[in-house]
PDB file of C-alpha atoms in Angstrom:
ATOM      1  CA  UNK X   1       0.828  -5.744  -2.461  1.00 51.00           C
ATOM      2  CA  UNK X   2      -1.511  -3.014  -1.511  1.00 53.00           C
ATOM      3  CA  UNK X   3       1.242  -0.755  -0.217  1.00 53.00           C
ATOM      4  CA  UNK X   4       3.043  -1.138  -3.560  1.00 54.00           C
ATOM      5  CA  UNK X   5      -0.064  -0.010  -5.478  1.00 56.00           C
ATOM      6  CA  UNK X   6      -0.445   3.021  -3.087  1.00 54.00           C
ATOM      7  CA  UNK X   7       3.248   3.896  -3.287  1.00 57.00           C
ATOM      8  CA  UNK X   8       3.494   3.668  -6.991  1.00 58.00           C
ATOM      9  CA  UNK X   9       2.216   7.214  -7.728  1.00 57.00           C
ATOM     10  CA  UNK X  10       4.790   8.547  -5.213  1.00 56.00           C
ATOM     11  CA  UNK X  11       7.557   6.754  -6.917  1.00 58.00           C
ATOM     12  CA  UNK X  12       6.499   8.214 -10.296  1.00 51.00           C
ATOM     13  CA  UNK X  13       6.245  11.628  -8.750  1.00 49.00           C
ATOM     14  CA  UNK X  14       9.720  11.434  -7.228  1.00 62.00           C
ATOM     15  CA  UNK X  15      11.423  11.420 -10.653  1.00 80.00           C
ATOM     16  CA  UNK X  16       8.844  13.073 -12.846  1.00 85.00           C
ATOM     17  CA  UNK X  17       8.339  16.497 -14.383  1.00 91.00           C
ATOM     18  CA  UNK X  18       6.316  18.989 -12.473  1.00 93.00           C
ATOM     19  CA  UNK X  19       3.440  18.249 -14.879  1.00 91.00           C
ATOM     20  CA  UNK X  20       3.619  14.444 -14.354  1.00 94.00           C
ATOM     21  CA  UNK X  21       3.918  14.913 -10.778  1.00 94.00           C
ATOM     22  CA  UNK X  22       0.779  17.035 -10.619  1.00 94.00           C
ATOM     23  CA  UNK X  23      -1.221  14.518 -12.721  1.00 93.00           C
ATOM     24  CA  UNK X  24      -0.014  11.596 -10.583  1.00 94.00           C
ATOM     25  CA  UNK X  25      -1.163  13.531  -7.408  1.00 94.00           C
ATOM     26  CA  UNK X  26      -4.524  14.354  -9.053  1.00 93.00           C
ATOM     27  CA  UNK X  27      -5.171  10.729  -9.922  1.00 95.00           C
ATOM     28  CA  UNK X  28      -4.103   9.416  -6.533  1.00 95.00           C
ATOM     29  CA  UNK X  29      -7.477   9.172  -4.913  1.00 95.00           C
ATOM     30  CA  UNK X  30      -8.882   7.396  -8.084  1.00 95.00           C
ATOM     31  CA  UNK X  31      -6.087   4.866  -7.928  1.00 96.00           C
ATOM     32  CA  UNK X  32      -6.910   4.226  -4.235  1.00 97.00           C
ATOM     33  CA  UNK X  33     -10.547   3.841  -4.940  1.00 97.00           C
ATOM     34  CA  UNK X  34     -10.021   1.385  -7.916  1.00 97.00           C
ATOM     35  CA  UNK X  35      -7.694  -0.635  -5.700  1.00 97.00           C
ATOM     36  CA  UNK X  36     -10.373  -0.800  -2.995  1.00 97.00           C
ATOM     37  CA  UNK X  37     -12.880  -1.941  -5.603  1.00 97.00           C
ATOM     38  CA  UNK X  38     -10.512  -4.710  -6.869  1.00 97.00           C
ATOM     39  CA  UNK X  39      -9.985  -5.809  -3.413  1.00 97.00           C
ATOM     40  CA  UNK X  40     -13.736  -6.053  -2.566  1.00 97.00           C
ATOM     41  CA  UNK X  41     -14.451  -7.953  -5.849  1.00 97.00           C
ATOM     42  CA  UNK X  42     -11.781 -10.427  -4.923  1.00 97.00           C
ATOM     43  CA  UNK X  43     -13.182 -10.866  -1.533  1.00 97.00           C
ATOM     44  CA  UNK X  44     -16.637 -11.563  -2.932  1.00 97.00           C
ATOM     45  CA  UNK X  45     -15.266 -14.043  -5.522  1.00 97.00           C
ATOM     46  CA  UNK X  46     -13.310 -16.010  -2.930  1.00 96.00           C
ATOM     47  CA  UNK X  47     -15.878 -15.702  -0.242  1.00 96.00           C
ATOM     48  CA  UNK X  48     -13.353 -14.473   2.277  1.00 97.00           C
ATOM     49  CA  UNK X  49     -10.825 -11.564   2.696  1.00 97.00           C
ATOM     50  CA  UNK X  50      -7.081 -11.843   2.756  1.00 96.00           C
ATOM     51  CA  UNK X  51      -5.365 -10.094   5.715  1.00 96.00           C
ATOM     52  CA  UNK X  52      -1.555  -9.537   6.040  1.00 96.00           C
ATOM     53  CA  UNK X  53      -0.484 -10.740   9.505  1.00 96.00           C
ATOM     54  CA  UNK X  54       2.948  -9.884  10.837  1.00 96.00           C
ATOM     55  CA  UNK X  55       4.788 -12.533  12.851  1.00 95.00           C
ATOM     56  CA  UNK X  56       7.783 -11.434  15.095  1.00 96.00           C
ATOM     57  CA  UNK X  57      10.465 -13.737  16.102  1.00 95.00           C
ATOM     58  CA  UNK X  58      13.977 -13.345  17.625  1.00 95.00           C
ATOM     59  CA  UNK X  59      17.130 -14.820  16.306  1.00 93.00           C
ATOM     60  CA  UNK X  60      20.795 -14.720  17.345  1.00 93.00           C
ATOM     61  CA  UNK X  61      23.051 -13.220  14.605  1.00 93.00           C
ATOM     62  CA  UNK X  62      26.741 -12.628  14.608  1.00 94.00           C
ATOM     63  CA  UNK X  63      27.661  -9.090  15.434  1.00 93.00           C
ATOM     64  CA  UNK X  64      30.492  -6.879  16.546  1.00 94.00           C
ATOM     65  CA  UNK X  65      30.144  -5.339  19.895  1.00 93.00           C
ATOM     66  CA  UNK X  66      32.315  -2.643  21.755  1.00 93.00           C
ATOM     67  CA  UNK X  67      33.939  -3.137  25.121  1.00 92.00           C
ATOM     68  CA  UNK X  68      34.190  -0.342  27.733  1.00 93.00           C
ATOM     69  CA  UNK X  69      37.765   0.285  26.668  1.00 94.00           C
ATOM     70  CA  UNK X  70      36.724   0.916  23.034  1.00 91.00           C
ATOM     71  CA  UNK X  71      37.999  -2.299  21.636  1.00 94.00           C
ATOM     72  CA  UNK X  72      35.717  -4.484  19.379  1.00 94.00           C
ATOM     73  CA  UNK X  73      34.863  -8.147  19.777  1.00 92.00           C
ATOM     74  CA  UNK X  74      32.687 -10.613  17.821  1.00 94.00           C
ATOM     75  CA  UNK X  75      29.650 -11.901  19.570  1.00 92.00           C
ATOM     76  CA  UNK X  76      26.066 -12.884  18.984  1.00 92.00           C
ATOM     77  CA  UNK X  77      23.277 -10.317  19.222  1.00 93.00           C
ATOM     78  CA  UNK X  78      19.582 -10.901  19.591  1.00 94.00           C
ATOM     79  CA  UNK X  79      17.473  -9.226  16.855  1.00 94.00           C
ATOM     80  CA  UNK X  80      13.731  -9.238  16.139  1.00 95.00           C
ATOM     81  CA  UNK X  81      12.790 -10.400  12.715  1.00 94.00           C
ATOM     82  CA  UNK X  82       9.397  -9.562  11.181  1.00 95.00           C
ATOM     83  CA  UNK X  83       7.705 -11.688   8.594  1.00 95.00           C
ATOM     84  CA  UNK X  84       4.573 -11.118   6.754  1.00 96.00           C
ATOM     85  CA  UNK X  85       2.035 -13.830   5.835  1.00 96.00           C
ATOM     86  CA  UNK X  86      -1.310 -13.893   4.146  1.00 96.00           C
ATOM     87  CA  UNK X  87      -4.162 -15.279   6.142  1.00 96.00           C
ATOM     88  CA  UNK X  88      -7.860 -15.931   5.162  1.00 97.00           C
ATOM     89  CA  UNK X  89     -10.434 -13.820   7.171  1.00 96.00           C
ATOM     90  CA  UNK X  90     -14.114 -14.496   7.151  1.00 96.00           C
ATOM     91  CA  UNK X  91     -16.437 -11.718   5.868  1.00 96.00           C
ATOM     92  CA  UNK X  92     -20.087 -10.975   5.546  1.00 97.00           C
ATOM     93  CA  UNK X  93     -20.696 -11.299   1.826  1.00 96.00           C
ATOM     94  CA  UNK X  94     -23.794  -9.068   1.904  1.00 97.00           C
ATOM     95  CA  UNK X  95     -21.930  -6.251   3.640  1.00 97.00           C
ATOM     96  CA  UNK X  96     -19.000  -6.650   1.147  1.00 97.00           C
ATOM     97  CA  UNK X  97     -21.435  -6.372  -1.784  1.00 97.00           C
ATOM     98  CA  UNK X  98     -22.925  -3.213  -0.135  1.00 98.00           C
ATOM     99  CA  UNK X  99     -19.480  -1.831   0.287  1.00 97.00           C
ATOM    100  CA  UNK X 100     -18.538  -2.533  -3.275  1.00 97.00           C
ATOM    101  CA  UNK X 101     -21.685  -0.747  -4.483  1.00 98.00           C
ATOM    102  CA  UNK X 102     -20.755   2.321  -2.490  1.00 97.00           C
ATOM    103  CA  UNK X 103     -17.262   2.257  -3.842  1.00 97.00           C
ATOM    104  CA  UNK X 104     -18.521   1.853  -7.517  1.00 97.00           C
ATOM    105  CA  UNK X 105     -20.967   4.696  -7.003  1.00 97.00           C
ATOM    106  CA  UNK X 106     -18.156   7.008  -6.089  1.00 97.00           C
ATOM    107  CA  UNK X 107     -16.084   6.215  -9.328  1.00 96.00           C
ATOM    108  CA  UNK X 108     -17.891   8.304 -11.827  1.00 96.00           C
ATOM    109  CA  UNK X 109     -17.869  11.596  -9.776  1.00 96.00           C
ATOM    110  CA  UNK X 110     -14.240  11.016  -8.757  1.00 95.00           C
ATOM    111  CA  UNK X 111     -13.308  10.442 -12.507  1.00 96.00           C
ATOM    112  CA  UNK X 112     -14.942  13.768 -13.254  1.00 96.00           C
ATOM    113  CA  UNK X 113     -13.160  15.523 -10.394  1.00 95.00           C
ATOM    114  CA  UNK X 114      -9.884  13.796 -11.432  1.00 95.00           C
ATOM    115  CA  UNK X 115     -10.346  14.814 -15.130  1.00 94.00           C
ATOM    116  CA  UNK X 116     -10.799  18.394 -14.150  1.00 95.00           C
ATOM    117  CA  UNK X 117      -7.632  18.438 -11.818  1.00 94.00           C
ATOM    118  CA  UNK X 118      -5.552  16.750 -14.676  1.00 94.00           C
ATOM    119  CA  UNK X 119      -6.780  19.465 -17.046  1.00 94.00           C
ATOM    120  CA  UNK X 120      -5.641  22.026 -14.461  1.00 94.00           C
ATOM    121  CA  UNK X 121      -2.174  20.324 -14.340  1.00 92.00           C
ATOM    122  CA  UNK X 122      -1.890  20.451 -18.068  1.00 92.00           C
ATOM    123  CA  UNK X 123      -2.880  24.079 -18.107  1.00 93.00           C
ATOM    124  CA  UNK X 124      -0.524  24.960 -15.255  1.00 92.00           C
ATOM    125  CA  UNK X 125       2.412  23.012 -16.607  1.00 88.00           C
ATOM    126  CA  UNK X 126       2.232  23.080 -20.478  1.00 87.00           C
ATOM    127  CA  UNK X 127       5.021  21.016 -22.134  1.00 80.00           C
TER     128      UNK X 127
END
């Protein structure tokens, strides 16, 4: 989920006008900060964090292989499969609250900086 939020500005920028791309880039750090704040708030409310853990396993799947003479034959190949799962992780609530306070203290200055950058985008790329 976190990756999707971080990638969203990039997706928007990929098919956007130069102005929209500039604004999306200017707002990128603010999006990241807001996501970190939501994550910390959720951790505090739950009393624990949620970590994504990757599990690797192997499986045999049908495949086509090539012999030395160049002919193909059906066989089974071993492939590694990766699955993600969510797992609770204990946290220090006091430390998480301090982290949240630090993140929240950065919002207003970053909003100002972002606002200036957005205005520069609008001036650079008028519609």
